[in-house]
Amino acid sequence: MTPTEPLTGGAAAPIAVRPPLPVKMVIAGGFGVGKTTTVGSISEIEPLTTEASITEVAAGVDDLTHTPRKTTTTVAMDFGCITIDPTLKLYLFGTPGQERFGFMWDDIVEGAVGGLVIVDTRRLDECYAAVDYFEHKGIPFAVAVNAFDGKVEHSLDEVRWALDVSDGVPVVVFDARERGSVRDALLVVLELALARTGS
C-alpha cells in the first residue's frame, strides 16, 4: 500500500450525520384557548401534560362560559416536539393560561426563539397578558386565532386592532386540532425568529 491509497481500500469515508438542531418554542395564551390541544396535535412523541381536574373553587375563578366541557387545566406546562426537517427539531413548551400560574413563565420561556400566542376571538381580553409578556421581553411571536367550531368571531384586522400589535407581528387563523394547520402556524413563528436573527 502506498501512502496515497486510502486505508479503507478505496471506499468513500462515511459522511457523519448531524442530529437536528434543537429549537425551543413557546405556546402561550389564556385559559382554555387550545394550548394543550395544539401541542398534542403536532407532537411526534406522546406529549407531556400537567393537567389537573378543575375543582369547584377553580371553576369559580376561571371563566368556563365558552368552554363548558372543559374538565381539566394545565397547572405547570405542556411539552412535545416535532422534527421539521433533518436539520431542525422544535421543542414545544405550553404555558399555563391562568394568571395565578404566571410566576412559571420566565422559566418556561428561557431560551425560546419565539412564541405562538393562541387567542379565542370570543374572549380576546384573556390573551392580553401573553401578548404583553412577549412584547416586554422582546421575543418574536405570532398571534394564532383558534377557529373554534371552524369559525372565528372577528376578522384578523379587527383582532390586530383589538390587541394593538404592530404590523411586524403576524396574525393568522389556525385549527388547534389539525396537525397541518398547527405546523403552518409554528412555521410562521420560526420564519419570524430566523428573520430577526438575520439567518
CSV table of C-alpha atoms in Angstrom, one decimal:
chain,number,residue,atom,x,y,z
A,1,MET,CA,0.0,0.0,0.0
A,2,THR,CA,1.3,3.4,-0.9
A,3,PRO,CA,0.9,6.5,1.3
A,4,THR,CA,-1.7,7.9,-1.2
A,5,GLU,CA,-4.0,4.9,-1.0
A,6,PRO,CA,-7.0,5.2,1.4
A,7,LEU,CA,-6.9,2.9,4.4
A,8,THR,CA,-10.5,1.8,3.6
A,9,GLY,CA,-9.5,0.1,0.4
A,10,GLY,CA,-10.9,2.7,-1.9
A,11,ALA,CA,-14.3,3.0,-0.3
A,12,ALA,CA,-15.5,6.5,0.4
A,13,ALA,CA,-15.4,7.6,4.0
A,14,PRO,CA,-18.9,7.6,5.6
A,15,ILE,CA,-20.5,11.1,6.0
A,16,ALA,CA,-21.3,12.0,9.6
A,17,VAL,CA,-25.0,12.7,10.0
A,18,ARG,CA,-25.6,15.5,12.5
A,19,PRO,CA,-28.6,15.4,14.7
A,20,PRO,CA,-31.2,18.1,14.0
A,21,LEU,CA,-30.7,21.5,15.7
A,22,PRO,CA,-32.9,21.7,18.9
A,23,VAL,CA,-35.0,24.9,18.9
A,24,LYS,CA,-37.3,25.9,21.7
A,25,MET,CA,-40.7,27.5,21.0
A,26,VAL,CA,-43.4,28.5,23.5
A,27,ILE,CA,-47.2,28.0,23.1
A,28,ALA,CA,-49.0,30.7,25.1
A,29,GLY,CA,-52.4,32.2,25.6
A,30,GLY,CA,-55.3,32.5,28.0
A,31,PHE,CA,-57.2,29.8,29.8
A,32,GLY,CA,-58.9,27.2,27.5
A,33,VAL,CA,-57.7,28.6,24.2
A,34,GLY,CA,-56.3,25.4,22.9
A,35,LYS,CA,-52.6,25.3,24.0
A,36,THR,CA,-52.6,21.7,25.2
A,37,THR,CA,-54.6,20.6,22.1
A,38,THR,CA,-52.0,22.4,19.9
A,39,VAL,CA,-49.1,20.6,21.4
A,40,GLY,CA,-50.9,17.3,21.3
A,41,SER,CA,-51.9,17.7,17.6
A,42,ILE,CA,-48.4,18.2,16.3
A,43,SER,CA,-46.0,16.3,18.7
A,44,GLU,CA,-44.3,13.3,17.4
A,45,ILE,CA,-43.9,11.9,20.9
A,46,GLU,CA,-46.6,11.3,23.5
A,47,PRO,CA,-46.9,14.9,24.9
A,48,LEU,CA,-46.2,15.5,28.5
A,49,THR,CA,-49.0,17.4,30.1
A,50,THR,CA,-49.6,18.6,33.6
A,51,GLU,CA,-53.4,18.6,33.6
A,52,ALA,CA,-55.4,18.7,36.8
A,53,SER,CA,-59.1,18.5,37.3
A,54,ILE,CA,-60.9,21.8,37.6
A,55,THR,CA,-62.3,22.0,41.1
A,56,GLU,CA,-65.4,23.8,42.2
A,57,VAL,CA,-63.1,26.5,43.6
A,58,ALA,CA,-61.2,26.9,40.3
A,59,ALA,CA,-64.5,26.9,38.4
A,60,GLY,CA,-65.5,29.9,40.4
A,61,VAL,CA,-62.3,31.7,39.3
A,62,ASP,CA,-61.8,30.5,35.7
A,63,ASP,CA,-64.5,31.5,33.2
A,64,LEU,CA,-65.9,28.3,31.7
A,65,THR,CA,-68.7,30.1,29.8
A,66,HIS,CA,-67.2,29.3,26.4
A,67,THR,CA,-65.6,26.0,27.4
A,68,PRO,CA,-68.4,24.3,29.4
A,69,ARG,CA,-67.0,20.8,28.6
A,70,LYS,CA,-63.5,21.6,29.9
A,71,THR,CA,-62.8,19.4,32.9
A,72,THR,CA,-59.0,19.8,33.3
A,73,THR,CA,-56.5,22.6,33.1
A,74,THR,CA,-52.7,22.9,32.7
A,75,VAL,CA,-51.1,23.7,36.1
A,76,ALA,CA,-47.4,23.7,35.0
A,77,MET,CA,-46.7,23.2,31.3
A,78,ASP,CA,-47.2,21.0,28.2
A,79,PHE,CA,-44.3,19.6,26.3
A,80,GLY,CA,-43.9,18.0,22.9
A,81,CYS,CA,-41.6,18.0,20.0
A,82,ILE,CA,-41.7,17.8,16.2
A,83,THR,CA,-38.9,17.3,13.7
A,84,ILE,CA,-39.4,20.0,11.0
A,85,ASP,CA,-36.7,18.5,8.7
A,86,PRO,CA,-33.4,16.6,9.1
A,87,THR,CA,-31.7,19.8,10.3
A,88,LEU,CA,-34.3,21.2,12.8
A,89,LYS,CA,-36.3,19.9,15.7
A,90,LEU,CA,-38.8,22.1,17.6
A,91,TYR,CA,-39.3,21.5,21.3
A,92,LEU,CA,-42.7,22.9,22.3
A,93,PHE,CA,-43.5,24.3,25.7
A,94,GLY,CA,-47.0,25.2,26.5
A,95,THR,CA,-47.6,27.7,29.3
A,96,PRO,CA,-50.5,27.6,31.9
A,97,GLY,CA,-53.2,30.0,31.0
A,98,GLN,CA,-54.3,31.4,34.3
A,99,GLU,CA,-52.6,34.5,35.8
A,100,ARG,CA,-52.0,32.7,39.1
A,101,PHE,CA,-49.5,30.4,37.4
A,102,GLY,CA,-47.7,33.3,35.7
A,103,PHE,CA,-44.7,33.0,38.1
A,104,MET,CA,-43.6,30.0,36.0
A,105,TRP,CA,-43.4,31.8,32.7
A,106,ASP,CA,-39.9,33.2,33.0
A,107,ASP,CA,-38.5,29.6,33.4
A,108,ILE,CA,-40.6,28.2,30.6
A,109,VAL,CA,-39.7,30.9,28.1
A,110,GLU,CA,-36.0,30.9,28.9
A,111,GLY,CA,-34.0,30.2,25.7
A,112,ALA,CA,-37.0,30.2,23.4
A,113,VAL,CA,-36.6,31.6,19.9
A,114,GLY,CA,-40.2,32.7,19.7
A,115,GLY,CA,-43.8,32.2,20.8
A,116,LEU,CA,-47.2,31.4,19.4
A,117,VAL,CA,-49.9,33.3,21.3
A,118,ILE,CA,-53.2,31.5,20.8
A,119,VAL,CA,-56.4,33.5,21.1
A,120,ASP,CA,-60.1,32.8,21.2
A,121,THR,CA,-61.9,35.7,19.5
A,122,ARG,CA,-64.9,35.3,21.8
A,123,ARG,CA,-62.7,36.5,24.7
A,124,LEU,CA,-59.7,38.4,23.4
A,125,ASP,CA,-59.1,40.1,26.7
A,126,GLU,CA,-57.7,36.8,28.1
A,127,CYS,CA,-54.7,36.9,25.8
A,128,TYR,CA,-53.6,40.4,26.6
A,129,ALA,CA,-51.2,39.2,29.3
A,130,ALA,CA,-49.4,36.8,26.9
A,131,VAL,CA,-49.1,39.5,24.2
A,132,ASP,CA,-47.7,42.0,26.7
A,133,TYR,CA,-45.3,39.4,28.0
A,134,PHE,CA,-43.7,38.7,24.7
A,135,GLU,CA,-43.6,42.4,23.7
A,136,HIS,CA,-42.0,43.3,27.0
A,137,LYS,CA,-39.4,40.5,26.7
A,138,GLY,CA,-38.7,41.4,23.0
A,139,ILE,CA,-39.3,37.8,22.0
A,140,PRO,CA,-40.6,37.3,18.4
A,141,PHE,CA,-44.2,36.0,18.4
A,142,ALA,CA,-47.2,35.4,16.2
A,143,VAL,CA,-50.9,35.6,17.1
A,144,ALA,CA,-52.8,32.5,16.1
A,145,VAL,CA,-56.6,32.8,16.2
A,146,ASN,CA,-58.0,29.3,17.0
A,147,ALA,CA,-61.0,28.6,14.9
A,148,PHE,CA,-63.4,27.0,17.4
A,149,ASP,CA,-66.1,25.1,15.6
A,150,GLY,CA,-64.5,26.1,12.4
A,151,LYS,CA,-65.2,29.8,12.7
A,152,VAL,CA,-63.9,33.0,14.2
A,153,GLU,CA,-65.9,35.8,15.6
A,154,HIS,CA,-63.8,38.7,14.3
A,155,SER,CA,-61.7,39.4,11.2
A,156,LEU,CA,-57.9,39.3,11.5
A,157,ASP,CA,-57.7,43.1,11.1
A,158,GLU,CA,-60.1,43.5,14.0
A,159,VAL,CA,-58.0,41.1,16.1
A,160,ARG,CA,-54.9,43.1,15.3
A,161,TRP,CA,-56.6,46.3,16.2
A,162,ALA,CA,-58.0,44.9,19.5
A,163,LEU,CA,-54.6,43.5,20.6
A,164,ASP,CA,-52.8,46.6,19.4
A,165,VAL,CA,-49.9,44.6,17.9
A,166,SER,CA,-47.6,46.0,15.4
A,167,ASP,CA,-47.6,45.2,11.7
A,168,GLY,CA,-44.5,43.1,12.3
A,169,VAL,CA,-46.5,40.6,14.4
A,170,PRO,CA,-48.2,38.0,12.1
A,171,VAL,CA,-51.8,37.3,12.9
A,172,VAL,CA,-53.1,34.0,11.4
A,173,VAL,CA,-56.1,31.7,11.7
A,174,PHE,CA,-55.5,28.1,12.6
A,175,ASP,CA,-57.2,25.0,14.0
A,176,ALA,CA,-55.5,23.6,17.1
A,177,ARG,CA,-56.9,20.1,16.3
A,178,GLU,CA,-55.4,19.9,12.8
A,179,ARG,CA,-51.7,18.8,12.6
A,180,GLY,CA,-51.1,20.6,9.3
A,181,SER,CA,-52.7,23.8,10.5
A,182,VAL,CA,-50.6,23.8,13.7
A,183,ARG,CA,-47.5,23.1,11.6
A,184,ASP,CA,-48.2,26.1,9.4
A,185,ALA,CA,-48.7,28.4,12.4
A,186,LEU,CA,-45.4,27.2,14.0
A,187,LEU,CA,-43.5,27.8,10.8
A,188,VAL,CA,-44.8,31.4,10.8
A,189,VAL,CA,-43.1,31.9,14.2
A,190,LEU,CA,-39.9,30.1,13.1
A,191,GLU,CA,-39.6,32.3,10.0
A,192,LEU,CA,-40.1,35.4,12.1
A,193,ALA,CA,-37.4,34.2,14.5
A,194,LEU,CA,-35.0,33.4,11.7
A,195,ALA,CA,-35.6,36.8,10.1
A,196,ARG,CA,-34.9,38.5,13.5
A,197,THR,CA,-31.6,36.8,13.8
A,198,GLY,CA,-30.7,37.5,10.2
A,199,SER,CA,-30.3,33.9,9.3
